[in-house]
């Protein structure tokens, strides 16, 4: 029987903690990579093995991984918010390259290295209406520091000879424990719904459990070196998400605010300046503006369906219902 020893980075985070749970369900010897002082709130199963890794320390990573010889690595660690652009590259690009190189040297039995990237890597392509699906073959044009850092990480993996890597590029990931989309639910519970931009926007989403499904299919079936775009297979109007949340909250009265992009630009510029002046990250910043400005988030998941056997089980209605139920049960709402 093949050994099933898996290392999951970012294990204490939203995506990583769900990957850990699924690894345990599937009988993997599961190692959760965490930083010193990371919360282990969602990592309480006694079967979990912990290992502290500093992705900034290339030599230290090789020492820490030596002797473990992991069969599988899922790299879910990364920064989604930073005060300064260079921090994205330190964490997302250099950290990924350091881990991958250390794994290549220390893990001779490594079968798959799955990197959780992002649809933001692609940037604002195919923006003319009628919008068409972004594909993995489109030339990436990321316009955010986050997207550029993830793209640079992907290209770093391309340059590591012999590394059996696969890249997953999910669209917006939501679900229990997630905090950014939760802010919309929180706002709606307080009777305010905010939207940005006056032109129509085509949005896509992926529920956390469907992303986890894709991760384990990639470990088993993914073609090394390939990029797979991931969503639930549907396209939604910009208001659909908030309407579904509102329904799950019992249809509270709602003040709907729709800001033109020029106003959003002023708000996010002020938020960015405030964050840098105080050292405190704000939800509305320059990178966030560029993400909210993008109108087309359609993406082609056909390769994931045909090559991985990926079958999304959660459309937005089902996913929002389960997520809001969790928020209520855990006193977030």
CSV table of C-alpha atoms in Angstrom, one decimal:
chain,number,residue,atom,x,y,z
A,1,UNK,CA,0.0,0.0,0.0
A,2,UNK,CA,1.3,3.4,-0.9
A,3,UNK,CA,2.2,5.7,1.9
A,4,UNK,CA,-0.1,8.7,2.4
A,5,UNK,CA,2.0,11.3,4.3
A,6,UNK,CA,0.8,14.8,3.7
A,7,UNK,CA,2.0,18.3,4.7
A,8,UNK,CA,-0.5,21.2,4.6
A,9,UNK,CA,0.8,24.7,5.0
A,10,UNK,CA,-1.4,27.5,6.2
A,11,UNK,CA,-3.2,24.8,8.2
A,12,UNK,CA,-4.5,27.2,10.8
A,13,UNK,CA,-6.2,29.4,8.1
A,14,UNK,CA,-9.6,29.2,6.5
A,15,UNK,CA,-8.7,27.1,3.5
A,16,UNK,CA,-5.9,25.1,5.2
A,17,UNK,CA,-8.0,24.0,8.2
A,18,UNK,CA,-10.6,22.4,5.8
A,19,UNK,CA,-7.9,20.6,3.9
A,20,UNK,CA,-6.6,19.2,7.1
A,21,UNK,CA,-10.0,17.9,8.0
A,22,UNK,CA,-10.4,16.2,4.7
A,23,UNK,CA,-6.9,14.7,4.8
A,24,UNK,CA,-7.8,13.0,8.1
A,25,UNK,CA,-11.1,11.7,6.7
A,26,UNK,CA,-9.2,10.1,3.8
A,27,UNK,CA,-6.7,8.4,6.1
A,28,UNK,CA,-3.6,10.5,5.4
A,29,UNK,CA,-0.9,10.8,8.0
A,30,UNK,CA,-1.6,14.5,8.3
A,31,UNK,CA,1.0,17.2,9.2
A,32,UNK,CA,-0.2,20.7,9.8
A,33,UNK,CA,2.4,23.4,9.1
A,34,UNK,CA,1.9,26.4,11.3
A,35,UNK,CA,3.8,29.5,12.4
A,36,UNK,CA,4.9,29.9,16.0
A,37,UNK,CA,1.9,31.4,17.9
A,38,UNK,CA,-0.7,30.5,15.2
A,39,UNK,CA,-4.2,29.8,16.5
A,40,UNK,CA,-5.0,26.1,16.5
A,41,UNK,CA,-8.7,26.7,17.1
A,42,UNK,CA,-9.8,24.5,14.2
A,43,UNK,CA,-7.0,22.0,14.5
A,44,UNK,CA,-8.0,20.0,17.6
A,45,UNK,CA,-8.1,16.5,16.2
A,46,UNK,CA,-5.5,14.4,18.2
A,47,UNK,CA,-4.4,12.7,15.0
A,48,UNK,CA,-2.9,15.9,13.6
A,49,UNK,CA,0.9,16.2,13.7
A,50,UNK,CA,2.3,19.7,13.9
A,51,UNK,CA,5.4,21.2,12.4
A,52,UNK,CA,6.5,24.8,12.7
A,53,UNK,CA,7.8,26.2,9.5
A,54,UNK,CA,9.3,29.6,8.6
A,55,UNK,CA,8.8,30.0,4.9
A,56,UNK,CA,11.2,33.0,4.8
A,57,UNK,CA,14.1,30.8,6.0
A,58,UNK,CA,15.2,28.7,3.0
A,59,UNK,CA,17.9,26.8,4.8
A,60,UNK,CA,15.8,26.3,7.9
A,61,UNK,CA,13.0,24.7,5.8
A,62,UNK,CA,15.4,22.1,4.4
A,63,UNK,CA,16.5,21.2,7.9
A,64,UNK,CA,12.9,21.0,9.2
A,65,UNK,CA,11.7,18.9,6.3
A,66,UNK,CA,14.7,16.6,6.4
A,67,UNK,CA,13.7,13.1,7.5
A,68,UNK,CA,10.0,13.5,6.9
A,69,UNK,CA,9.9,12.7,3.2
A,70,UNK,CA,6.3,13.8,2.6
A,71,UNK,CA,4.4,12.1,-0.2
A,72,UNK,CA,2.1,15.1,-0.8
A,73,UNK,CA,2.3,18.8,0.0
A,74,UNK,CA,-0.6,21.2,-0.3
A,75,UNK,CA,0.7,24.8,-0.1
A,76,UNK,CA,-2.2,26.9,1.2
A,77,UNK,CA,-0.3,29.4,3.2
A,78,UNK,CA,-0.1,33.0,1.8
A,79,UNK,CA,-0.8,36.6,2.4
A,80,UNK,CA,-4.0,38.2,1.1
A,81,UNK,CA,-3.6,41.6,2.7
A,82,UNK,CA,-0.4,43.5,3.2
A,83,UNK,CA,0.4,47.1,4.0
A,84,UNK,CA,3.2,47.2,1.4
A,85,UNK,CA,3.4,45.5,-1.9
A,86,UNK,CA,6.8,43.9,-1.3
A,87,UNK,CA,5.3,42.0,1.6
A,88,UNK,CA,3.2,40.0,-0.8
A,89,UNK,CA,6.3,39.0,-2.7
A,90,UNK,CA,8.2,38.1,0.4
A,91,UNK,CA,5.4,35.8,1.6
A,92,UNK,CA,3.6,34.5,-1.5
A,93,UNK,CA,6.5,34.4,-4.0
A,94,UNK,CA,9.7,33.8,-2.0
A,95,UNK,CA,7.9,31.7,0.6
A,96,UNK,CA,6.5,29.4,-2.1
A,97,UNK,CA,9.8,29.1,-3.9
A,98,UNK,CA,11.7,28.3,-0.6
A,99,UNK,CA,9.2,25.6,0.4
A,100,UNK,CA,9.2,24.0,-3.1
A,101,UNK,CA,13.0,23.9,-3.3
A,102,UNK,CA,13.3,22.5,0.2
A,103,UNK,CA,10.6,19.9,-0.6
A,104,UNK,CA,12.4,18.9,-3.8
A,105,UNK,CA,15.6,18.3,-1.9
A,106,UNK,CA,14.2,16.8,1.3
A,107,UNK,CA,11.3,14.7,0.0
A,108,UNK,CA,12.5,12.1,-2.6
A,109,UNK,CA,9.1,10.4,-2.3
A,110,UNK,CA,7.1,13.5,-3.2
A,111,UNK,CA,4.4,12.7,-5.7
A,112,UNK,CA,2.4,16.0,-5.8
A,113,UNK,CA,3.0,19.6,-4.7
A,114,UNK,CA,-0.4,21.4,-5.0
A,115,UNK,CA,-0.1,25.2,-4.9
A,116,UNK,CA,-3.3,27.2,-4.1
A,117,UNK,CA,-3.0,30.2,-6.3
A,118,UNK,CA,-5.8,32.5,-7.3
A,119,UNK,CA,-7.9,33.6,-10.3
A,120,UNK,CA,-6.5,37.1,-9.5
A,121,UNK,CA,-3.4,35.9,-11.3
A,122,UNK,CA,-5.3,36.3,-14.6
A,123,UNK,CA,-6.2,39.9,-14.0
A,124,UNK,CA,-8.9,41.9,-15.9
A,125,UNK,CA,-8.9,40.0,-19.2
A,126,UNK,CA,-11.9,39.5,-21.5
A,127,UNK,CA,-13.5,42.6,-20.1
A,128,UNK,CA,-15.5,43.6,-23.2
A,129,UNK,CA,-19.2,42.6,-23.1
A,130,UNK,CA,-20.5,40.1,-23.7
A,131,UNK,CA,-18.0,38.7,-21.2
A,132,UNK,CA,-16.4,35.3,-22.1
A,133,UNK,CA,-14.7,32.8,-19.9
A,134,UNK,CA,-11.1,33.4,-18.7
A,135,UNK,CA,-9.0,30.3,-19.5
A,136,UNK,CA,-5.7,29.0,-18.2
A,137,UNK,CA,-4.2,29.7,-21.6
A,138,UNK,CA,-4.9,33.4,-21.4
A,139,UNK,CA,-1.9,35.6,-20.9
A,140,UNK,CA,-2.0,36.7,-17.3
A,141,UNK,CA,-2.3,40.4,-16.6
A,142,UNK,CA,-2.7,40.8,-12.9
A,143,UNK,CA,-3.2,44.4,-11.8
A,144,UNK,CA,-2.9,43.8,-8.0
A,145,UNK,CA,0.2,43.2,-5.9
A,146,UNK,CA,-1.5,40.1,-4.6
A,147,UNK,CA,-2.1,38.7,-8.1
A,148,UNK,CA,1.4,39.6,-9.3
A,149,UNK,CA,2.9,37.9,-6.3
A,150,UNK,CA,0.9,34.7,-6.9
A,151,UNK,CA,1.9,34.7,-10.6
A,152,UNK,CA,5.5,35.1,-9.7
A,153,UNK,CA,5.2,32.2,-7.3
A,154,UNK,CA,3.7,30.0,-10.1
A,155,UNK,CA,6.7,31.0,-12.4
A,156,UNK,CA,9.1,30.1,-9.6
A,157,UNK,CA,7.6,26.6,-9.5
A,158,UNK,CA,8.1,26.3,-13.3
A,159,UNK,CA,11.8,26.9,-12.7
A,160,UNK,CA,12.3,24.1,-10.2
A,161,UNK,CA,13.4,21.1,-12.2
A,162,UNK,CA,11.8,17.8,-11.2
A,163,UNK,CA,9.1,19.3,-9.0
A,164,UNK,CA,5.7,17.5,-9.5
A,165,UNK,CA,3.6,20.6,-9.0
A,166,UNK,CA,0.0,21.5,-9.9
A,167,UNK,CA,-1.5,24.9,-9.6
A,168,UNK,CA,-5.1,25.6,-8.6
A,169,UNK,CA,-6.6,29.0,-9.4
A,170,UNK,CA,-9.9,29.3,-7.5
A,171,UNK,CA,-12.2,32.3,-7.8
A,172,UNK,CA,-13.6,33.8,-4.7
A,173,UNK,CA,-13.7,31.2,-1.9
A,174,UNK,CA,-16.4,31.5,0.7
A,175,UNK,CA,-17.8,29.4,3.5
A,176,UNK,CA,-17.6,28.9,7.3
A,177,UNK,CA,-14.6,30.5,9.1
A,178,UNK,CA,-14.0,32.9,6.1
A,179,UNK,CA,-13.9,36.5,7.2
A,180,UNK,CA,-14.0,38.7,4.1
A,181,UNK,CA,-17.3,37.6,2.5
A,182,UNK,CA,-18.6,37.4,6.1
A,183,UNK,CA,-18.3,41.2,6.2
A,184,UNK,CA,-21.1,41.3,3.6
A,185,UNK,CA,-23.3,39.1,5.8
A,186,UNK,CA,-22.5,41.2,8.8
A,187,UNK,CA,-23.3,44.4,6.9
A,188,UNK,CA,-26.6,43.0,5.7
A,189,UNK,CA,-27.5,42.0,9.2
A,190,UNK,CA,-27.0,45.7,10.1
A,191,UNK,CA,-29.3,46.7,7.2
A,192,UNK,CA,-26.7,48.0,4.7
A,193,UNK,CA,-25.8,46.4,1.3
A,194,UNK,CA,-22.8,48.1,-0.5
A,195,UNK,CA,-22.0,47.4,-4.1
A,196,UNK,CA,-19.3,49.0,-6.4
A,197,UNK,CA,-19.5,50.1,-10.0
A,198,UNK,CA,-22.3,50.9,-12.3
A,199,UNK,CA,-21.5,48.6,-15.2
A,200,UNK,CA,-22.8,45.0,-15.0
A,201,UNK,CA,-20.5,42.6,-13.2
A,202,UNK,CA,-20.3,38.8,-13.8
A,203,UNK,CA,-19.2,37.1,-10.6
A,204,UNK,CA,-18.1,33.6,-9.8
A,205,UNK,CA,-17.7,31.8,-6.5
A,206,UNK,CA,-16.5,28.5,-5.1
A,207,UNK,CA,-17.6,27.0,-1.8
A,208,UNK,CA,-14.8,25.8,0.5
A,209,UNK,CA,-15.8,22.2,0.3
A,210,UNK,CA,-15.7,22.2,-3.5
A,211,UNK,CA,-12.2,23.7,-3.4
A,212,UNK,CA,-11.1,21.0,-1.0
A,213,UNK,CA,-12.6,18.4,-3.4
A,214,UNK,CA,-10.4,19.8,-6.2
A,215,UNK,CA,-7.3,19.7,-4.0
A,216,UNK,CA,-7.6,16.0,-3.4
A,217,UNK,CA,-8.5,15.2,-7.0
A,218,UNK,CA,-5.4,17.1,-8.0
A,219,UNK,CA,-3.3,15.0,-5.6
A,220,UNK,CA,-4.5,11.9,-7.3
A,221,UNK,CA,-5.1,12.8,-11.0
A,222,UNK,CA,-3.6,16.2,-11.7
A,223,UNK,CA,-1.2,16.7,-14.6
A,224,UNK,CA,2.0,18.1,-13.3
A,225,UNK,CA,2.7,21.6,-14.4
A,226,UNK,CA,-0.9,22.3,-15.2
A,227,UNK,CA,-3.1,25.3,-14.0
A,228,UNK,CA,-6.7,24.6,-13.2
A,229,UNK,CA,-9.3,27.3,-12.8
A,230,UNK,CA,-12.0,26.6,-10.3
A,231,UNK,CA,-15.5,27.9,-9.6
A,232,UNK,CA,-18.9,26.3,-8.9
A,233,UNK,CA,-19.5,26.4,-12.7
A,234,UNK,CA,-22.1,29.2,-12.5
A,235,UNK,CA,-22.1,32.9,-13.2
A,236,UNK,CA,-23.9,35.3,-10.9
A,237,UNK,CA,-25.1,38.9,-11.1
A,238,UNK,CA,-23.5,41.2,-8.6
A,239,UNK,CA,-26.6,41.4,-6.4
A,240,UNK,CA,-27.3,37.6,-6.2
A,241,UNK,CA,-24.9,37.0,-3.3
A,242,UNK,CA,-26.4,39.7,-1.1
A,243,UNK,CA,-29.9,38.6,-2.0
A,244,UNK,CA,-29.2,35.1,-0.9
A,245,UNK,CA,-27.6,36.2,2.4
A,246,UNK,CA,-30.5,38.5,3.1
A,247,UNK,CA,-33.0,35.6,2.5
A,248,UNK,CA,-31.1,33.4,5.0
A,249,UNK,CA,-31.2,36.2,7.5
A,250,UNK,CA,-34.9,36.5,7.3
A,251,UNK,CA,-35.2,39.3,4.8
A,252,UNK,CA,-34.3,42.3,7.1
A,253,UNK,CA,-35.0,45.8,5.7
A,254,UNK,CA,-32.1,46.9,3.7
A,255,UNK,CA,-30.5,50.2,2.5
A,256,UNK,CA,-28.8,49.5,-0.8
A,257,UNK,CA,-25.8,51.7,-1.6
A,258,UNK,CA,-24.1,51.5,-5.1
A,259,UNK,CA,-21.0,53.6,-5.4
A,260,UNK,CA,-19.5,54.6,-8.7
A,261,UNK,CA,-15.9,53.5,-9.2
A,262,UNK,CA,-14.5,57.0,-8.8
A,263,UNK,CA,-16.0,57.3,-5.4
A,264,UNK,CA,-14.8,53.8,-4.4
A,265,UNK,CA,-11.3,54.8,-5.6
A,266,UNK,CA,-11.3,57.8,-3.2
A,267,UNK,CA,-12.5,55.6,-0.3
A,268,UNK,CA,-9.9,52.9,-0.9
A,269,UNK,CA,-7.1,55.4,-1.4
A,270,UNK,CA,-8.0,56.9,2.0
A,271,UNK,CA,-8.1,53.4,3.5
A,272,UNK,CA,-4.7,52.6,2.1
A,273,UNK,CA,-3.2,55.8,3.4
A,274,UNK,CA,-4.8,55.2,6.8
A,275,UNK,CA,-3.4,51.7,7.0
A,276,UNK,CA,0.1,52.8,6.1
A,277,UNK,CA,0.0,55.6,8.6
A,278,UNK,CA,-1.3,53.5,11.5
A,279,UNK,CA,0.2,50.1,10.6
A,280,UNK,CA,-3.3,48.6,10.6
A,281,UNK,CA,-4.7,46.9,7.6
A,282,UNK,CA,-8.1,48.1,6.3
A,283,UNK,CA,-10.6,46.0,4.3
A,284,UNK,CA,-10.8,48.8,1.7
A,285,UNK,CA,-7.4,49.5,0.2
A,286,UNK,CA,-5.8,50.0,-3.3
A,287,UNK,CA,-5.6,46.2,-4.1
A,288,UNK,CA,-9.2,45.8,-3.0
A,289,UNK,CA,-10.3,48.6,-5.3
A,290,UNK,CA,-8.7,46.8,-8.3
A,291,UNK,CA,-10.4,43.6,-7.4
A,292,UNK,CA,-13.8,45.3,-7.0
A,293,UNK,CA,-13.3,47.2,-10.2
A,294,UNK,CA,-12.9,44.1,-12.3
A,295,UNK,CA,-16.1,43.3,-14.1
A,296,UNK,CA,-15.5,39.8,-15.5
A,297,UNK,CA,-14.8,36.9,-13.2
A,298,UNK,CA,-16.1,34.1,-15.5
A,299,UNK,CA,-13.7,31.2,-15.7
A,300,UNK,CA,-13.3,28.0,-17.7
A,301,UNK,CA,-13.4,25.0,-15.4
A,302,UNK,CA,-13.7,22.4,-18.2
A,303,UNK,CA,-10.1,21.2,-17.7
A,304,UNK,CA,-10.7,20.6,-14.0
A,305,UNK,CA,-13.9,18.7,-14.8
A,306,UNK,CA,-12.4,16.5,-17.6
A,307,UNK,CA,-8.9,15.9,-16.2
A,308,UNK,CA,-9.5,15.9,-12.4
A,309,UNK,CA,-13.1,14.6,-12.4
A,310,UNK,CA,-14.1,17.8,-10.5
A,311,UNK,CA,-17.8,18.0,-9.9
A,312,UNK,CA,-19.0,21.1,-7.9
A,313,UNK,CA,-21.6,20.1,-5.3
A,314,UNK,CA,-22.4,23.6,-4.0
A,315,UNK,CA,-24.1,26.3,-6.0
A,316,UNK,CA,-24.2,29.7,-4.4
A,317,UNK,CA,-27.7,29.1,-2.9
A,318,UNK,CA,-26.6,26.0,-1.1
A,319,UNK,CA,-23.3,27.4,0.0
A,320,UNK,CA,-24.7,30.6,1.4
A,321,UNK,CA,-27.3,28.6,3.3
A,322,UNK,CA,-24.6,26.4,5.0
A,323,UNK,CA,-22.2,29.3,5.6
A,324,UNK,CA,-24.9,31.6,7.2
A,325,UNK,CA,-26.1,28.7,9.4
A,326,UNK,CA,-22.5,28.2,10.6
A,327,UNK,CA,-22.1,32.0,11.3
A,328,UNK,CA,-25.3,31.8,13.4
A,329,UNK,CA,-24.4,28.7,15.3
A,330,UNK,CA,-20.9,30.1,16.1
A,331,UNK,CA,-22.3,33.5,17.2
A,332,UNK,CA,-20.7,35.4,14.4
A,333,UNK,CA,-24.1,36.8,13.5
